[in-house]
Amino acid sequence: MDNNTIQDLIDRYVNISFQVHKKAEALIKNQLGNELTNDQHYILRYIHQTGECTSTELAEVFQVNKSAITAIINRMTDRGLIQRTRDEKDRRVVYLTPTQEGVELFQSAQEKVHQLVESIITQFDETEITTFINTYEKLAQILDNKKQEELGE
Amino acid sequence: MDNNTIQDLIDRYVNISFQVHKKAEALIKNQLGNELTNDQHYILRYIHQTGECTSTELAEVFQVNKSAITAIINRMTDRGLIQRTRDEKDRRVVYLTPTQEGVELFQSAQEKVHQLVESIITQFDETEITTFINTYEKLAQILDNKKQEELGE
DNA sequence: GTGAATAGTTCAATAGATTAACTATTTTCC
DNA sequence: GGAAAATAGTTAATCTATTGAACTATTCAC
């Protein structure tokens, strides 16, 4: 790639990734209403996918400090959406699981979010969106490597 | 597209867009250090690109309330990065411009961010990343239309 | 000229994040 | 076997970002 091409791609990427994120988050927020924040929705989504998880794991996935996770989980347990269970074998560990209410709220949230995303991705043809998501997943991998590099320094 | 394909794409999209955003923001934050938050960096970036802008415009671009912009701009003017200038023709309007210090800080931030993004996108071949950004830009357009639809309801 | 619309700010409340210091537990290894 | 290091999580103080409602000041519409 020549240098002008690269500079152009960098500018376009920085601008567009920012814009798309802001717009998509705003639409999702609009779908979720006052019942869940976007972060809380992703927390529930992650716990639902894994079945059980820990604060340390969430801190890694969300790329924030563990104390930020403690604060979010406190708000969610206060609202009766999540439960803490201490591991009896390793008593340092606390497992986070959704309550029945948490599961139900997540499912209704997920339905709304999926409808929104469906209405968007069906505006692309299958090849285009599949290629896009493949590259997106490759990008996630590259970002992980980048992170590892930085930790290694 | 058959229904299973769509459901699969939706799941992959929701997961990957979230992950990439968190990872990319964390890497950018790491580059920016303690001098600028990511939001402040994007504010400076936008003002730098447009030359001059208003709170209303930023609220639209950032998809937040105008009072959120007032708060951010207050912090940035307190730090001497941005200036407010009232329009003499329409005295309701306040123009936001970077100070000399703001310009310098932005340029050093931009350099770091561009280096980071360059090190990432050069790991793709030109066709792949160009196609990706094209689709990304198309997605931004679709999200805009979606937003307009929702406002129309 | 009055009423509606627009641009921006203020205020109180809430969510999310950081850093440093802390408790409790388990692991390492001499 | 026991001291030191590592790990999991919480607490407290502080900051940034956001919302919604109420507010000031100004301009537009008719």
CSV table of C-alpha atoms (C1' of nucleotides) in Angstrom, one decimal:
chain,number,residue,atom,x,y,z
A,1,MET,CA,0.0,0.0,0.0
A,2,ASP,CA,1.4,3.4,-0.8
A,3,ASN,CA,1.5,6.0,2.0
A,4,ASN,CA,-1.4,8.1,0.8
A,5,THR,CA,-3.7,5.1,0.6
A,6,ILE,CA,-2.8,4.2,4.2
A,7,GLN,CA,-3.3,7.7,5.5
A,8,ASP,CA,-6.7,7.8,3.8
A,9,LEU,CA,-7.7,4.4,5.2
A,10,ILE,CA,-6.6,5.4,8.7
A,11,ASP,CA,-8.7,8.6,8.6
A,12,ARG,CA,-11.7,6.8,7.3
A,13,TYR,CA,-11.4,4.0,9.8
A,14,VAL,CA,-11.0,6.3,12.8
A,15,ASN,CA,-14.0,8.4,11.7
A,16,ILE,CA,-16.3,5.6,10.7
A,17,SER,CA,-15.7,3.3,13.6
A,18,PHE,CA,-16.4,6.1,16.0
A,19,GLN,CA,-19.6,7.1,14.2
A,20,VAL,CA,-21.0,3.6,13.8
A,21,HIS,CA,-20.3,2.9,17.5
A,22,LYS,CA,-22.1,6.0,18.7
A,23,LYS,CA,-25.1,5.5,16.4
A,24,ALA,CA,-25.4,1.8,17.1
A,25,GLU,CA,-25.2,2.3,20.9
A,26,ALA,CA,-27.8,5.0,20.7
A,27,LEU,CA,-30.2,2.8,18.8
A,28,ILE,CA,-29.7,-0.1,21.2
A,29,LYS,CA,-30.1,2.2,24.2
A,30,ASN,CA,-33.4,3.3,22.6
A,31,GLN,CA,-34.5,-0.3,22.4
A,32,LEU,CA,-33.5,-1.1,25.9
A,33,GLY,CA,-35.3,1.8,27.5
A,34,ASN,CA,-34.9,2.5,31.2
A,35,GLU,CA,-34.7,-1.1,32.3
A,36,LEU,CA,-31.1,-1.8,31.4
A,37,THR,CA,-28.1,0.2,30.5
A,38,ASN,CA,-26.1,-1.0,27.5
A,39,ASP,CA,-23.3,-2.2,29.7
A,40,GLN,CA,-25.7,-4.1,31.9
A,41,HIS,CA,-27.2,-5.7,28.8
A,42,TYR,CA,-23.8,-6.8,27.7
A,43,ILE,CA,-23.0,-8.1,31.2
A,44,LEU,CA,-26.2,-10.2,31.2
A,45,ARG,CA,-25.4,-11.3,27.7
A,46,TYR,CA,-22.0,-12.5,28.6
A,47,ILE,CA,-23.2,-14.3,31.8
A,48,HIS,CA,-26.0,-15.9,29.8
A,49,GLN,CA,-23.6,-17.2,27.1
A,50,THR,CA,-21.1,-18.6,29.6
A,51,GLY,CA,-23.6,-19.8,32.1
A,52,GLU,CA,-21.4,-18.7,35.0
A,53,CYS,CA,-18.6,-16.3,35.3
A,54,THR,CA,-16.4,-14.3,37.7
A,55,SER,CA,-15.5,-10.6,38.1
A,56,THR,CA,-12.0,-11.1,36.9
A,57,GLU,CA,-13.3,-12.6,33.7
A,58,LEU,CA,-15.7,-9.7,33.1
A,59,ALA,CA,-13.0,-7.2,33.9
A,60,GLU,CA,-10.9,-8.9,31.1
A,61,VAL,CA,-13.7,-8.9,28.6
A,62,PHE,CA,-14.8,-5.4,29.3
A,63,GLN,CA,-11.2,-4.2,29.5
A,64,VAL,CA,-11.8,-2.3,32.8
A,65,ASN,CA,-10.6,-2.7,36.4
A,66,LYS,CA,-12.2,-5.2,38.6
A,67,SER,CA,-13.5,-2.5,40.9
A,68,ALA,CA,-15.6,-1.2,38.0
A,69,ILE,CA,-17.1,-4.6,37.7
A,70,THR,CA,-17.8,-4.8,41.4
A,71,ALA,CA,-19.7,-1.5,41.1
A,72,ILE,CA,-21.8,-2.7,38.1
A,73,ILE,CA,-22.5,-6.0,39.8
A,74,ASN,CA,-23.6,-4.3,43.0
A,75,ARG,CA,-26.1,-2.2,41.1
A,76,MET,CA,-27.4,-5.3,39.4
A,77,THR,CA,-27.6,-7.4,42.5
A,78,ASP,CA,-29.4,-4.6,44.3
A,79,ARG,CA,-31.9,-4.7,41.5
A,80,GLY,CA,-32.3,-8.5,41.8
A,81,LEU,CA,-30.8,-9.3,38.4
A,82,ILE,CA,-27.7,-11.2,39.4
A,83,GLN,CA,-26.6,-13.4,42.3
A,84,ARG,CA,-23.2,-13.9,43.9
A,85,THR,CA,-22.2,-17.5,44.9
A,86,ARG,CA,-18.9,-18.2,46.6
A,87,ASP,CA,-16.9,-21.2,45.3
A,88,GLU,CA,-16.6,-23.7,48.2
A,89,LYS,CA,-13.4,-25.1,46.8
A,90,ASP,CA,-11.5,-21.9,46.2
A,91,ARG,CA,-13.1,-19.4,48.6
A,92,ARG,CA,-11.6,-16.4,47.0
A,93,VAL,CA,-13.8,-16.9,43.9
A,94,VAL,CA,-17.3,-15.5,43.5
A,95,TYR,CA,-19.5,-16.8,40.7
A,96,LEU,CA,-22.0,-14.5,39.1
A,97,THR,CA,-25.3,-16.0,37.8
A,98,PRO,CA,-28.5,-14.3,36.6
A,99,THR,CA,-31.6,-14.5,38.8
A,100,GLN,CA,-34.8,-15.7,37.2
A,101,GLU,CA,-35.7,-12.0,36.9
A,102,GLY,CA,-32.3,-11.3,35.3
A,103,VAL,CA,-32.9,-14.1,32.7
A,104,GLU,CA,-36.3,-12.8,31.8
A,105,LEU,CA,-35.2,-9.2,31.5
A,106,PHE,CA,-32.2,-10.3,29.3
A,107,GLN,CA,-34.4,-12.4,27.1
A,108,SER,CA,-36.8,-9.5,26.4
A,109,ALA,CA,-33.9,-7.2,25.9
A,110,GLN,CA,-32.2,-9.7,23.6
A,111,GLU,CA,-35.3,-10.0,21.5
A,112,LYS,CA,-35.5,-6.3,20.9
A,113,VAL,CA,-31.8,-6.0,20.1
A,114,HIS,CA,-31.9,-8.9,17.7
A,115,GLN,CA,-34.8,-7.4,15.9
A,116,LEU,CA,-32.9,-4.2,15.5
A,117,VAL,CA,-29.8,-5.9,14.3
A,118,GLU,CA,-31.7,-8.1,11.9
A,119,SER,CA,-33.5,-5.1,10.4
A,120,ILE,CA,-30.0,-3.7,9.7
A,121,ILE,CA,-28.0,-6.6,8.4
A,122,THR,CA,-30.8,-7.8,6.1
A,123,GLN,CA,-30.2,-4.6,4.2
A,124,PHE,CA,-26.9,-6.1,3.0
A,125,ASP,CA,-26.6,-9.0,0.7
A,126,GLU,CA,-25.4,-12.2,2.4
A,127,THR,CA,-21.9,-12.2,0.8
A,128,GLU,CA,-21.2,-8.6,1.8
A,129,ILE,CA,-22.3,-8.9,5.4
A,130,THR,CA,-20.6,-12.3,5.9
A,131,THR,CA,-17.3,-10.9,4.5
A,132,PHE,CA,-17.7,-7.9,6.8
A,133,ILE,CA,-18.2,-10.0,9.9
A,134,ASN,CA,-15.3,-12.3,8.9
A,135,THR,CA,-13.0,-9.3,8.7
A,136,TYR,CA,-14.4,-7.9,11.9
A,137,GLU,CA,-13.6,-11.2,13.7
A,138,LYS,CA,-10.1,-11.1,12.2
A,139,LEU,CA,-9.7,-7.6,13.5
A,140,ALA,CA,-10.7,-8.7,17.0
A,141,GLN,CA,-7.9,-11.3,16.9
A,142,ILE,CA,-5.4,-8.7,15.7
A,143,LEU,CA,-6.4,-6.4,18.6
A,144,ASP,CA,-5.9,-9.2,21.0
A,145,ASN,CA,-2.4,-9.7,19.7
A,146,LYS,CA,-1.7,-6.0,19.9
A,147,LYS,CA,-2.8,-6.0,23.6
A,148,GLN,CA,-0.5,-8.9,24.3
A,149,GLU,CA,2.4,-7.1,22.6
A,150,GLU,CA,1.8,-4.1,24.8
A,151,LEU,CA,1.6,-6.1,28.0
A,152,GLY,CA,4.9,-7.8,26.9
A,153,GLU,CA,6.8,-4.5,26.6
B,1,MET,CA,-30.9,-15.6,3.5
B,2,ASP,CA,-32.5,-18.4,5.4
B,3,ASN,CA,-33.4,-17.9,9.0
B,4,ASN,CA,-30.5,-19.8,10.6
B,5,THR,CA,-28.0,-17.9,8.6
B,6,ILE,CA,-29.6,-14.6,9.8
B,7,GLN,CA,-29.7,-15.7,13.5
B,8,ASP,CA,-26.0,-16.7,13.3
B,9,LEU,CA,-25.0,-13.4,11.7
B,10,ILE,CA,-26.9,-11.4,14.3
B,11,ASP,CA,-25.2,-13.3,17.1
B,12,ARG,CA,-21.8,-12.9,15.6
B,13,TYR,CA,-22.3,-9.3,14.8
B,14,VAL,CA,-23.5,-8.3,18.3
B,15,ASN,CA,-20.6,-10.2,20.0
B,16,ILE,CA,-17.9,-9.0,17.7
B,17,SER,CA,-18.9,-5.4,17.4
B,18,PHE,CA,-19.0,-5.2,21.2
B,19,GLN,CA,-15.6,-6.9,21.6
B,20,VAL,CA,-13.8,-4.9,19.0
B,21,HIS,CA,-15.1,-1.6,20.4
B,22,LYS,CA,-14.0,-2.4,23.9
B,23,LYS,CA,-10.6,-3.6,22.8
B,24,ALA,CA,-10.0,-0.7,20.4
B,25,GLU,CA,-11.0,1.9,22.9
B,26,ALA,CA,-8.8,0.3,25.5
B,27,LEU,CA,-5.8,0.4,23.2
B,28,ILE,CA,-6.5,4.1,22.2
B,29,LYS,CA,-6.9,5.0,25.9
B,30,ASN,CA,-3.6,3.4,26.5
B,31,GLN,CA,-2.0,5.6,23.8
B,32,LEU,CA,-3.7,8.8,25.0
B,33,GLY,CA,-2.5,8.3,28.6
B,34,ASN,CA,-3.8,10.8,31.2
B,35,GLU,CA,-3.9,13.9,29.1
B,36,LEU,CA,-7.1,13.3,27.2
B,37,THR,CA,-10.1,10.9,27.6
B,38,ASN,CA,-11.2,9.1,24.5
B,39,ASP,CA,-14.3,11.3,24.3
B,40,GLN,CA,-12.2,14.5,24.6
B,41,HIS,CA,-10.0,13.2,21.9
B,42,TYR,CA,-12.9,12.7,19.6
B,43,ILE,CA,-14.3,16.1,20.4
B,44,LEU,CA,-11.0,17.7,19.5
B,45,ARG,CA,-10.8,15.6,16.4
B,46,TYR,CA,-14.3,16.7,15.3
B,47,ILE,CA,-13.6,20.4,16.0
B,48,HIS,CA,-10.2,20.2,14.2
B,49,GLN,CA,-11.9,18.6,11.1
B,50,THR,CA,-14.7,21.1,10.9
B,51,GLY,CA,-12.7,24.2,12.0
B,52,GLU,CA,-15.5,25.5,14.1
B,53,CYS,CA,-18.6,23.9,15.6
B,54,THR,CA,-21.4,24.3,18.0
B,55,SER,CA,-22.7,22.3,21.0
B,56,THR,CA,-25.8,21.3,19.1
B,57,GLU,CA,-23.7,19.8,16.3
B,58,LEU,CA,-21.6,17.9,18.8
B,59,ALA,CA,-24.7,16.6,20.6
B,60,GLU,CA,-25.9,15.3,17.3
B,61,VAL,CA,-22.6,13.6,16.3
B,62,PHE,CA,-22.1,12.2,19.8
B,63,GLN,CA,-25.8,11.2,20.1
B,64,VAL,CA,-26.1,12.7,23.5
B,65,ASN,CA,-28.0,15.5,25.2
B,66,LYS,CA,-26.7,19.0,24.8
B,67,SER,CA,-26.2,19.2,28.6
B,68,ALA,CA,-23.7,16.4,28.3
B,69,ILE,CA,-21.7,18.4,25.8
B,70,THR,CA,-21.8,21.5,28.0
B,71,ALA,CA,-20.2,19.4,30.8
B,72,ILE,CA,-17.5,18.0,28.6
B,73,ILE,CA,-16.8,21.5,27.0
B,74,ASN,CA,-16.6,23.0,30.5
B,75,ARG,CA,-14.0,20.6,31.6
B,76,MET,CA,-12.0,21.2,28.4
B,77,THR,CA,-12.2,25.0,28.6
B,78,ASP,CA,-11.2,24.8,32.3
B,79,ARG,CA,-8.1,22.9,31.1
B,80,GLY,CA,-7.5,25.6,28.4
B,81,LEU,CA,-8.0,23.2,25.4
B,82,ILE,CA,-11.1,24.9,23.9
B,83,GLN,CA,-12.6,28.4,23.6
B,84,ARG,CA,-16.2,29.6,23.4
B,85,THR,CA,-17.0,32.5,21.1
B,86,ARG,CA,-20.5,33.9,20.8
B,87,ASP,CA,-21.8,34.5,17.3
B,88,GLU,CA,-22.4,38.3,17.0
B,89,LYS,CA,-25.1,37.9,14.3
B,90,ASP,CA,-27.1,35.2,16.1
B,91,ARG,CA,-26.4,35.7,19.8
B,92,ARG,CA,-27.8,32.3,20.8
B,93,VAL,CA,-25.0,30.5,19.1
B,94,VAL,CA,-21.6,29.7,20.7
B,95,TYR,CA,-18.8,28.6,18.5
B,96,LEU,CA,-16.2,26.1,19.9
B,97,THR,CA,-12.7,26.3,18.7
B,98,PRO,CA,-9.5,24.7,20.0
B,99,THR,CA,-6.9,26.9,21.7
B,100,GLN,CA,-3.2,26.7,20.6
B,101,GLU,CA,-2.7,24.3,23.5
B,102,GLY,CA,-5.7,22.2,22.3
B,103,VAL,CA,-4.4,22.0,18.8
B,104,GLU,CA,-1.0,20.9,20.0
B,105,LEU,CA,-2.4,18.3,22.3
B,106,PHE,CA,-4.7,17.0,19.6
B,107,GLN,CA,-1.8,16.7,17.1
B,108,SER,CA,0.3,14.7,19.5
B,109,ALA,CA,-2.7,12.5,20.3
B,110,GLN,CA,-3.6,12.1,16.7
B,111,GLU,CA,-0.1,11.0,15.9
B,112,LYS,CA,-0.2,8.3,18.5
B,113,VAL,CA,-3.6,7.1,17.5
B,114,HIS,CA,-2.7,7.0,13.8
B,115,GLN,CA,0.4,5.0,14.5
B,116,LEU,CA,-1.7,2.5,16.4
B,117,VAL,CA,-4.4,2.3,13.7
B,118,GLU,CA,-1.7,2.0,11.0
B,119,SER,CA,0.0,-0.9,12.8
B,120,ILE,CA,-3.4,-2.7,12.7
B,121,ILE,CA,-4.8,-2.0,9.3
B,122,THR,CA,-1.5,-2.8,7.6
B,123,GLN,CA,-2.0,-6.4,8.8
B,124,PHE,CA,-4.8,-6.7,6.2
B,125,ASP,CA,-4.3,-6.7,2.5
B,126,GLU,CA,-5.5,-3.5,0.8
B,127,THR,CA,-8.5,-5.1,-0.8
B,128,GLU,CA,-9.8,-6.6,2.4
B,129,ILE,CA,-9.5,-3.5,4.5
B,130,THR,CA,-10.9,-1.3,1.8
B,131,THR,CA,-13.9,-3.5,1.3
B,132,PHE,CA,-14.3,-3.6,5.1
B,133,ILE,CA,-14.3,0.2,5.4
B,134,ASN,CA,-16.7,0.6,2.5
B,135,THR,CA,-19.2,-1.7,4.2
B,136,TYR,CA,-18.6,0.1,7.5
B,137,GLU,CA,-19.5,3.4,5.8
B,138,LYS,CA,-22.6,1.9,4.2
B,139,LEU,CA,-23.5,0.7,7.7
B,140,ALA,CA,-23.2,4.2,9.0
B,141,GLN,CA,-25.6,5.4,6.4
B,142,ILE,CA,-28.1,2.6,7.2
B,143,LEU,CA,-27.9,3.5,10.9
B,144,ASP,CA,-28.7,7.1,10.0
B,145,ASN,CA,-31.8,6.1,8.1
B,146,LYS,CA,-32.8,3.8,11.0
B,147,LYS,CA,-32.5,6.8,13.3
B,148,GLN,CA,-34.6,8.9,11.0
B,149,GLU,CA,-37.3,6.2,10.9
B,150,GLU,CA,-37.4,6.1,14.6
B,151,LEU,CA,-37.8,9.8,14.9
B,152,GLY,CA,-40.6,9.7,12.3
B,153,GLU,CA,-42.7,7.2,14.3
C,1,DG,C1',-45.7,42.3,18.8
C,2,DT,C1',-46.8,38.0,20.8
C,3,DG,C1',-46.1,33.1,20.9
C,4,DA,C1',-43.2,29.4,19.3
C,5,DA,C1',-38.9,27.7,18.3
C,6,DT,C1',-33.9,27.4,19.0
C,7,DA,C1',-29.1,27.5,21.4
C,8,DG,C1',-27.2,26.9,25.3
C,9,DT,C1',-26.6,26.4,30.6
C,10,DT,C1',-27.6,24.8,35.3
C,11,DC,C1',-28.7,21.5,38.7
C,12,DA,C1',-29.6,17.0,40.9
C,13,DA,C1',-29.2,12.3,40.2
C,14,DT,C1',-27.1,8.2,38.3
C,15,DA,C1',-23.7,5.1,35.8
C,16,DG,C1',-19.2,3.9,35.0
C,17,DA,C1',-14.2,4.1,35.6
C,18,DT,C1',-9.6,4.7,38.1
C,19,DT,C1',-6.3,4.2,41.7
C,20,DA,C1',-4.8,2.8,46.1
C,21,DA,C1',-5.5,0.4,50.1
C,22,DC,C1',-7.6,-3.3,52.1
C,23,DT,C1',-9.4,-8.5,53.5
C,24,DA,C1',-9.3,-13.2,52.6
C,25,DT,C1',-7.6,-17.0,50.6
C,26,DT,C1',-4.5,-20.1,48.0
C,27,DT,C1',0.1,-21.1,46.0
C,28,DT,C1',5.0,-21.4,45.9
C,29,DC,C1',9.0,-22.9,47.5
C,30,DC,C1',12.8,-23.1,50.9
D,1,DG,C1',5.5,-26.6,57.9
D,2,DG,C1',5.4,-22.0,57.4
D,3,DA,C1',6.7,-17.4,55.5
D,4,DA,C1',6.3,-14.7,51.3
D,5,DA,C1',4.0,-14.0,47.0
D,6,DA,C1',0.2,-14.3,44.2
D,7,DT,C1',-4.8,-14.2,43.3
D,8,DA,C1',-9.9,-12.8,43.9
D,9,DG,C1',-12.6,-9.6,45.2
D,10,DT,C1',-14.2,-5.2,47.9
D,11,DT,C1',-14.1,-0.4,49.6
D,12,DA,C1',-13.5,4.5,49.4
D,13,DA,C1',-12.4,8.8,47.3
D,14,DT,C1',-12.5,11.1,43.0
D,15,DC,C1',-13.4,11.9,38.3
D,16,DT,C1',-16.0,11.7,33.7
D,17,DA,C1',-20.1,11.1,31.2
D,18,DT,C1',-24.9,11.1,30.8
D,19,DT,C1',-29.9,12.2,31.6
D,20,DG,C1',-34.1,15.1,32.3
D,21,DA,C1',-36.3,19.0,33.7
D,22,DA,C1',-36.2,23.8,34.4
D,23,DC,C1',-34.1,27.8,33.1
D,24,DT,C1',-32.1,32.3,30.3
D,25,DA,C1',-31.5,34.5,26.2
D,26,DT,C1',-32.4,35.2,21.6
D,27,DT,C1',-34.6,34.8,17.0
D,28,DC,C1',-38.4,33.4,13.9
D,29,DA,C1',-43.2,33.2,12.2
D,30,DC,C1',-47.2,35.2,11.1
